[in-house]
Amino acid sequence: MVLETNTNEQALKKLHEGETDVIFIIGESIEHNDFITCNLCNETFGWIFPAHFPSNTDPLLLLQDTQFIFTEQSCGYRPMVDRFLRQSGRNPNKTFETSNVEVIKQSVMCELGISILPYIVVQESYQKEQLCFQPIETPAVIQSHVIYHKSRWISPVLQSFLTLLERIE
C-alpha cells in the first residue's frame, strides 16, 4: 500500500487513469459515473489564528492588516473559502498561498497570518492550545469522501478496508 498526498484534482486523475485504487478527499460532494463515492463525514471549517488571540477576535476585521494564508487553488475546499470571503464582503489585503496545510498551521502559530481550515486538520494543535479555532458557517456542505472505481476488481484487503470505513460512517 502506498499513501501519497495530492490535490483533489490530481487524486481524481490518478483514480480515473487507474494509477490508484482508492482516494480520500475533502470537498464538496463529487458524483461521477465511473466511481463509487462514500461520504464519510461532514467537516467543520473555521478560522485559525495564533494561540494568544482573544477568543472573541473578529477575524474579518483582521483581514485589513493581517496576512491571509490560502490553500492552493486546486484544493478541494478552496472554492468554499473563496465564496465565504467574497460573501463576507471582506477580501484580504495581504495573502499568500501554499499547497501544504502543515505550512499553513506553522505559519499561523508563528504569527505570520490567519487562515480557514477544516477542524480535522488543526484538531491536535487546537487541543494542545497551539492555535485558536473559531468555527464558521460554510455556504456549502464540505465532506470527507472515499472514492473508488465501480468497475475495477477490489482485492479482499481493499474490500476489508472499505467495510471498515463503512462502519465509521
PDB file of C-alpha atoms in Angstrom:
ATOM      1  CA  MET A   1       0.000   0.000   0.000  1.00  0.00           C
ATOM      2  CA  VAL A   2       1.240   3.433  -0.938  1.00  0.00           C
ATOM      3  CA  LEU A   3      -0.096   6.569   0.708  1.00  0.00           C
ATOM      4  CA  GLU A   4       0.538   9.867  -1.024  1.00  0.00           C
ATOM      5  CA  THR A   5      -0.873  13.363  -0.849  1.00  0.00           C
ATOM      6  CA  ASN A   6      -2.178  15.181  -3.893  1.00  0.00           C
ATOM      7  CA  THR A   7      -4.665  17.846  -4.756  1.00  0.00           C
ATOM      8  CA  ASN A   8      -8.213  16.593  -5.253  1.00  0.00           C
ATOM      9  CA  GLU A   9      -7.799  17.159  -8.983  1.00  0.00           C
ATOM     10  CA  GLN A  10      -4.580  15.111  -9.134  1.00  0.00           C
ATOM     11  CA  ALA A  11      -6.073  12.331  -6.999  1.00  0.00           C
ATOM     12  CA  LEU A  12      -9.181  12.077  -9.198  1.00  0.00           C
ATOM     13  CA  LYS A  13      -6.992  11.980 -12.311  1.00  0.00           C
ATOM     14  CA  LYS A  14      -4.881   9.141 -10.870  1.00  0.00           C
ATOM     15  CA  LEU A  15      -8.028   7.252  -9.924  1.00  0.00           C
ATOM     16  CA  HIS A  16      -9.533   7.786 -13.382  1.00  0.00           C
ATOM     17  CA  GLU A  17      -6.321   6.626 -15.085  1.00  0.00           C
ATOM     18  CA  GLY A  18      -6.095   3.540 -12.861  1.00  0.00           C
ATOM     19  CA  GLU A  19      -2.879   4.614 -11.136  1.00  0.00           C
ATOM     20  CA  THR A  20      -4.552   4.308  -7.742  1.00  0.00           C
ATOM     21  CA  ASP A  21      -7.359   2.176  -6.340  1.00  0.00           C
ATOM     22  CA  VAL A  22      -8.934   4.452  -3.761  1.00  0.00           C
ATOM     23  CA  ILE A  23      -8.692   8.128  -2.817  1.00  0.00           C
ATOM     24  CA  PHE A  24      -9.684  10.254   0.156  1.00  0.00           C
ATOM     25  CA  ILE A  25     -10.636  13.862  -0.414  1.00  0.00           C
ATOM     26  CA  ILE A  26     -12.199  16.739   1.494  1.00  0.00           C
ATOM     27  CA  GLY A  27     -14.516  18.927  -0.529  1.00  0.00           C
ATOM     28  CA  GLU A  28     -17.974  19.429  -1.867  1.00  0.00           C
ATOM     29  CA  SER A  29     -19.835  16.308  -2.967  1.00  0.00           C
ATOM     30  CA  ILE A  30     -18.499  14.682  -6.132  1.00  0.00           C
ATOM     31  CA  GLU A  31     -20.580  12.377  -8.282  1.00  0.00           C
ATOM     32  CA  HIS A  32     -19.060  10.529 -11.229  1.00  0.00           C
ATOM     33  CA  ASN A  33     -20.457   7.707 -13.352  1.00  0.00           C
ATOM     34  CA  ASP A  34     -17.265   5.627 -13.096  1.00  0.00           C
ATOM     35  CA  PHE A  35     -16.774   5.918  -9.341  1.00  0.00           C
ATOM     36  CA  ILE A  36     -18.426   4.999  -6.080  1.00  0.00           C
ATOM     37  CA  THR A  37     -18.320   7.878  -3.605  1.00  0.00           C
ATOM     38  CA  CYS A  38     -18.839   7.199   0.088  1.00  0.00           C
ATOM     39  CA  ASN A  39     -19.362  10.274   2.230  1.00  0.00           C
ATOM     40  CA  LEU A  40     -17.507   9.698   5.485  1.00  0.00           C
ATOM     41  CA  CYS A  41     -18.494  12.777   7.475  1.00  0.00           C
ATOM     42  CA  ASN A  42     -19.260  16.482   7.306  1.00  0.00           C
ATOM     43  CA  GLU A  43     -16.280  18.669   8.056  1.00  0.00           C
ATOM     44  CA  THR A  44     -16.364  21.719  10.317  1.00  0.00           C
ATOM     45  CA  PHE A  45     -14.399  24.663   8.985  1.00  0.00           C
ATOM     46  CA  GLY A  46     -13.113  27.593  10.928  1.00  0.00           C
ATOM     47  CA  TRP A  47     -10.724  30.453  11.278  1.00  0.00           C
ATOM     48  CA  ILE A  48      -7.357  29.648  12.736  1.00  0.00           C
ATOM     49  CA  PHE A  49      -5.202  32.273  14.371  1.00  0.00           C
ATOM     50  CA  PRO A  50      -2.326  32.388  16.875  1.00  0.00           C
ATOM     51  CA  ALA A  51      -2.999  30.947  20.327  1.00  0.00           C
ATOM     52  CA  HIS A  52      -2.693  34.247  22.201  1.00  0.00           C
ATOM     53  CA  PHE A  53      -5.546  35.908  20.269  1.00  0.00           C
ATOM     54  CA  PRO A  54      -8.671  36.500  22.392  1.00  0.00           C
ATOM     55  CA  SER A  55     -11.483  34.021  21.712  1.00  0.00           C
ATOM     56  CA  ASN A  56     -13.830  36.859  20.724  1.00  0.00           C
ATOM     57  CA  THR A  57     -11.492  38.089  17.966  1.00  0.00           C
ATOM     58  CA  ASP A  58     -13.340  39.056  14.771  1.00  0.00           C
ATOM     59  CA  PRO A  59     -11.191  37.521  12.024  1.00  0.00           C
ATOM     60  CA  LEU A  60     -12.960  39.534   9.314  1.00  0.00           C
ATOM     61  CA  LEU A  61     -11.604  42.729  10.886  1.00  0.00           C
ATOM     62  CA  LEU A  62      -8.112  41.226  10.949  1.00  0.00           C
ATOM     63  CA  LEU A  63      -8.147  40.834   7.152  1.00  0.00           C
ATOM     64  CA  GLN A  64      -7.321  44.531   6.697  1.00  0.00           C
ATOM     65  CA  ASP A  65      -3.893  44.261   8.313  1.00  0.00           C
ATOM     66  CA  THR A  66      -3.166  40.551   8.736  1.00  0.00           C
ATOM     67  CA  GLN A  67      -1.961  38.242   6.013  1.00  0.00           C
ATOM     68  CA  PHE A  68      -4.445  35.560   4.960  1.00  0.00           C
ATOM     69  CA  ILE A  69      -2.921  32.197   4.069  1.00  0.00           C
ATOM     70  CA  PHE A  70      -4.780  30.331   1.332  1.00  0.00           C
ATOM     71  CA  THR A  71      -4.580  26.704   0.322  1.00  0.00           C
ATOM     72  CA  GLU A  72      -3.695  26.367  -3.353  1.00  0.00           C
ATOM     73  CA  GLN A  73      -6.384  26.969  -5.991  1.00  0.00           C
ATOM     74  CA  SER A  74      -6.775  23.253  -6.763  1.00  0.00           C
ATOM     75  CA  CYS A  75      -7.527  22.346  -3.134  1.00  0.00           C
ATOM     76  CA  GLY A  76     -10.970  20.740  -2.855  1.00  0.00           C
ATOM     77  CA  TYR A  77     -12.283  23.217  -0.309  1.00  0.00           C
ATOM     78  CA  ARG A  78     -10.614  26.362  -1.692  1.00  0.00           C
ATOM     79  CA  PRO A  79     -13.763  27.376  -3.651  1.00  0.00           C
ATOM     80  CA  MET A  80     -15.735  27.289  -0.386  1.00  0.00           C
ATOM     81  CA  VAL A  81     -13.167  29.540   1.317  1.00  0.00           C
ATOM     82  CA  ASP A  82     -13.206  31.942  -1.650  1.00  0.00           C
ATOM     83  CA  ARG A  83     -17.040  32.079  -1.594  1.00  0.00           C
ATOM     84  CA  PHE A  84     -17.088  32.590   2.169  1.00  0.00           C
ATOM     85  CA  LEU A  85     -14.676  35.528   1.969  1.00  0.00           C
ATOM     86  CA  ARG A  86     -16.487  37.037  -1.032  1.00  0.00           C
ATOM     87  CA  GLN A  87     -19.887  36.750   0.702  1.00  0.00           C
ATOM     88  CA  SER A  88     -18.475  38.324   3.860  1.00  0.00           C
ATOM     89  CA  GLY A  89     -17.574  41.403   1.832  1.00  0.00           C
ATOM     90  CA  ARG A  90     -14.057  41.354   3.263  1.00  0.00           C
ATOM     91  CA  ASN A  91     -11.293  40.355   0.914  1.00  0.00           C
ATOM     92  CA  PRO A  92      -7.859  40.012   2.471  1.00  0.00           C
ATOM     93  CA  ASN A  93      -5.422  42.786   1.584  1.00  0.00           C
ATOM     94  CA  LYS A  94      -2.315  40.633   2.066  1.00  0.00           C
ATOM     95  CA  THR A  95      -2.237  36.967   1.059  1.00  0.00           C
ATOM     96  CA  PHE A  96      -0.043  34.042   0.256  1.00  0.00           C
ATOM     97  CA  GLU A  97      -0.843  30.565  -0.921  1.00  0.00           C
ATOM     98  CA  THR A  98       0.626  27.125  -0.257  1.00  0.00           C
ATOM     99  CA  SER A  99      -0.257  23.531  -1.055  1.00  0.00           C
ATOM    100  CA  ASN A 100       0.730  22.280   2.387  1.00  0.00           C
ATOM    101  CA  VAL A 101      -1.679  22.615   5.330  1.00  0.00           C
ATOM    102  CA  GLU A 102       1.159  21.961   7.768  1.00  0.00           C
ATOM    103  CA  VAL A 103       2.908  25.067   6.401  1.00  0.00           C
ATOM    104  CA  ILE A 104      -0.329  26.998   6.967  1.00  0.00           C
ATOM    105  CA  LYS A 105      -0.637  25.764  10.572  1.00  0.00           C
ATOM    106  CA  GLN A 106       3.000  26.518  11.381  1.00  0.00           C
ATOM    107  CA  SER A 107       2.765  29.954   9.751  1.00  0.00           C
ATOM    108  CA  VAL A 108      -0.289  30.788  11.863  1.00  0.00           C
ATOM    109  CA  MET A 109       1.434  29.530  15.034  1.00  0.00           C
ATOM    110  CA  CYS A 110       4.413  31.768  14.172  1.00  0.00           C
ATOM    111  CA  GLU A 111       2.043  34.736  13.748  1.00  0.00           C
ATOM    112  CA  LEU A 112       2.631  35.086  10.009  1.00  0.00           C
ATOM    113  CA  GLY A 113      -1.086  35.200   9.242  1.00  0.00           C
ATOM    114  CA  ILE A 114      -4.523  33.670   9.698  1.00  0.00           C
ATOM    115  CA  SER A 115      -6.426  31.106   7.653  1.00  0.00           C
ATOM    116  CA  ILE A 116      -9.537  28.955   7.295  1.00  0.00           C
ATOM    117  CA  LEU A 117      -9.070  25.183   7.552  1.00  0.00           C
ATOM    118  CA  PRO A 118     -11.084  22.078   8.419  1.00  0.00           C
ATOM    119  CA  TYR A 119     -11.123  21.272  12.122  1.00  0.00           C
ATOM    120  CA  ILE A 120      -9.772  17.778  11.457  1.00  0.00           C
ATOM    121  CA  VAL A 121      -6.580  19.372  10.106  1.00  0.00           C
ATOM    122  CA  VAL A 122      -5.980  21.544  13.176  1.00  0.00           C
ATOM    123  CA  GLN A 123      -7.629  19.457  15.910  1.00  0.00           C
ATOM    124  CA  GLU A 124      -4.413  18.303  17.562  1.00  0.00           C
ATOM    125  CA  SER A 125      -2.802  21.770  17.513  1.00  0.00           C
ATOM    126  CA  TYR A 126      -6.006  23.315  18.860  1.00  0.00           C
ATOM    127  CA  GLN A 127      -6.257  20.769  21.680  1.00  0.00           C
ATOM    128  CA  LYS A 128      -2.637  21.495  22.599  1.00  0.00           C
ATOM    129  CA  GLU A 129      -3.559  25.211  22.631  1.00  0.00           C
ATOM    130  CA  GLN A 130      -1.011  25.969  19.912  1.00  0.00           C
ATOM    131  CA  LEU A 131      -3.581  27.907  17.892  1.00  0.00           C
ATOM    132  CA  CYS A 132      -7.171  29.174  18.131  1.00  0.00           C
ATOM    133  CA  PHE A 133     -10.045  27.730  16.115  1.00  0.00           C
ATOM    134  CA  GLN A 134     -13.274  29.647  15.533  1.00  0.00           C
ATOM    135  CA  PRO A 135     -15.936  27.643  13.599  1.00  0.00           C
ATOM    136  CA  ILE A 136     -17.714  29.264  10.661  1.00  0.00           C
ATOM    137  CA  GLU A 137     -20.955  28.567   8.838  1.00  0.00           C
ATOM    138  CA  THR A 138     -19.961  27.438   5.361  1.00  0.00           C
ATOM    139  CA  PRO A 139     -22.080  28.205   2.303  1.00  0.00           C
ATOM    140  CA  ALA A 140     -21.866  24.551   1.237  1.00  0.00           C
ATOM    141  CA  VAL A 141     -21.590  21.211   2.991  1.00  0.00           C
ATOM    142  CA  ILE A 142     -17.981  20.090   2.907  1.00  0.00           C
ATOM    143  CA  GLN A 143     -17.385  16.398   3.480  1.00  0.00           C
ATOM    144  CA  SER A 144     -14.654  13.807   3.667  1.00  0.00           C
ATOM    145  CA  HIS A 145     -15.097  11.250   0.902  1.00  0.00           C
ATOM    146  CA  VAL A 146     -13.588   7.935  -0.066  1.00  0.00           C
ATOM    147  CA  ILE A 147     -13.852   7.264  -3.798  1.00  0.00           C
ATOM    148  CA  TYR A 148     -13.086   4.132  -5.809  1.00  0.00           C
ATOM    149  CA  HIS A 149     -13.867   2.580  -9.214  1.00  0.00           C
ATOM    150  CA  LYS A 150     -17.228   0.921  -9.834  1.00  0.00           C
ATOM    151  CA  SER A 151     -15.888  -1.466 -12.444  1.00  0.00           C
ATOM    152  CA  ARG A 152     -12.453  -2.455 -11.122  1.00  0.00           C
ATOM    153  CA  TRP A 153     -11.712  -5.605  -9.196  1.00  0.00           C
ATOM    154  CA  ILE A 154     -11.463  -4.961  -5.461  1.00  0.00           C
ATOM    155  CA  SER A 155      -8.932  -7.065  -3.592  1.00  0.00           C
ATOM    156  CA  PRO A 156     -10.015  -8.756  -0.351  1.00  0.00           C
ATOM    157  CA  VAL A 157      -7.729  -6.421   1.601  1.00  0.00           C
ATOM    158  CA  LEU A 158      -9.233  -3.325  -0.025  1.00  0.00           C
ATOM    159  CA  GLN A 159     -12.744  -4.718   0.499  1.00  0.00           C
ATOM    160  CA  SER A 160     -11.994  -5.214   4.206  1.00  0.00           C
ATOM    161  CA  PHE A 161     -10.689  -1.668   4.392  1.00  0.00           C
ATOM    162  CA  LEU A 162     -13.804  -0.261   2.686  1.00  0.00           C
ATOM    163  CA  THR A 163     -16.030  -2.309   5.001  1.00  0.00           C
ATOM    164  CA  LEU A 164     -14.176  -0.873   7.987  1.00  0.00           C
ATOM    165  CA  LEU A 165     -14.730   2.648   6.638  1.00  0.00           C
ATOM    166  CA  GLU A 166     -18.469   1.975   6.264  1.00  0.00           C
ATOM    167  CA  ARG A 167     -18.623   1.261   9.998  1.00  0.00           C
ATOM    168  CA  ILE A 168     -17.122   4.677  10.691  1.00  0.00           C
ATOM    169  CA  GLU A 169     -19.882   6.412   8.725  1.00  0.00           C
TER     170      GLU A 169
END
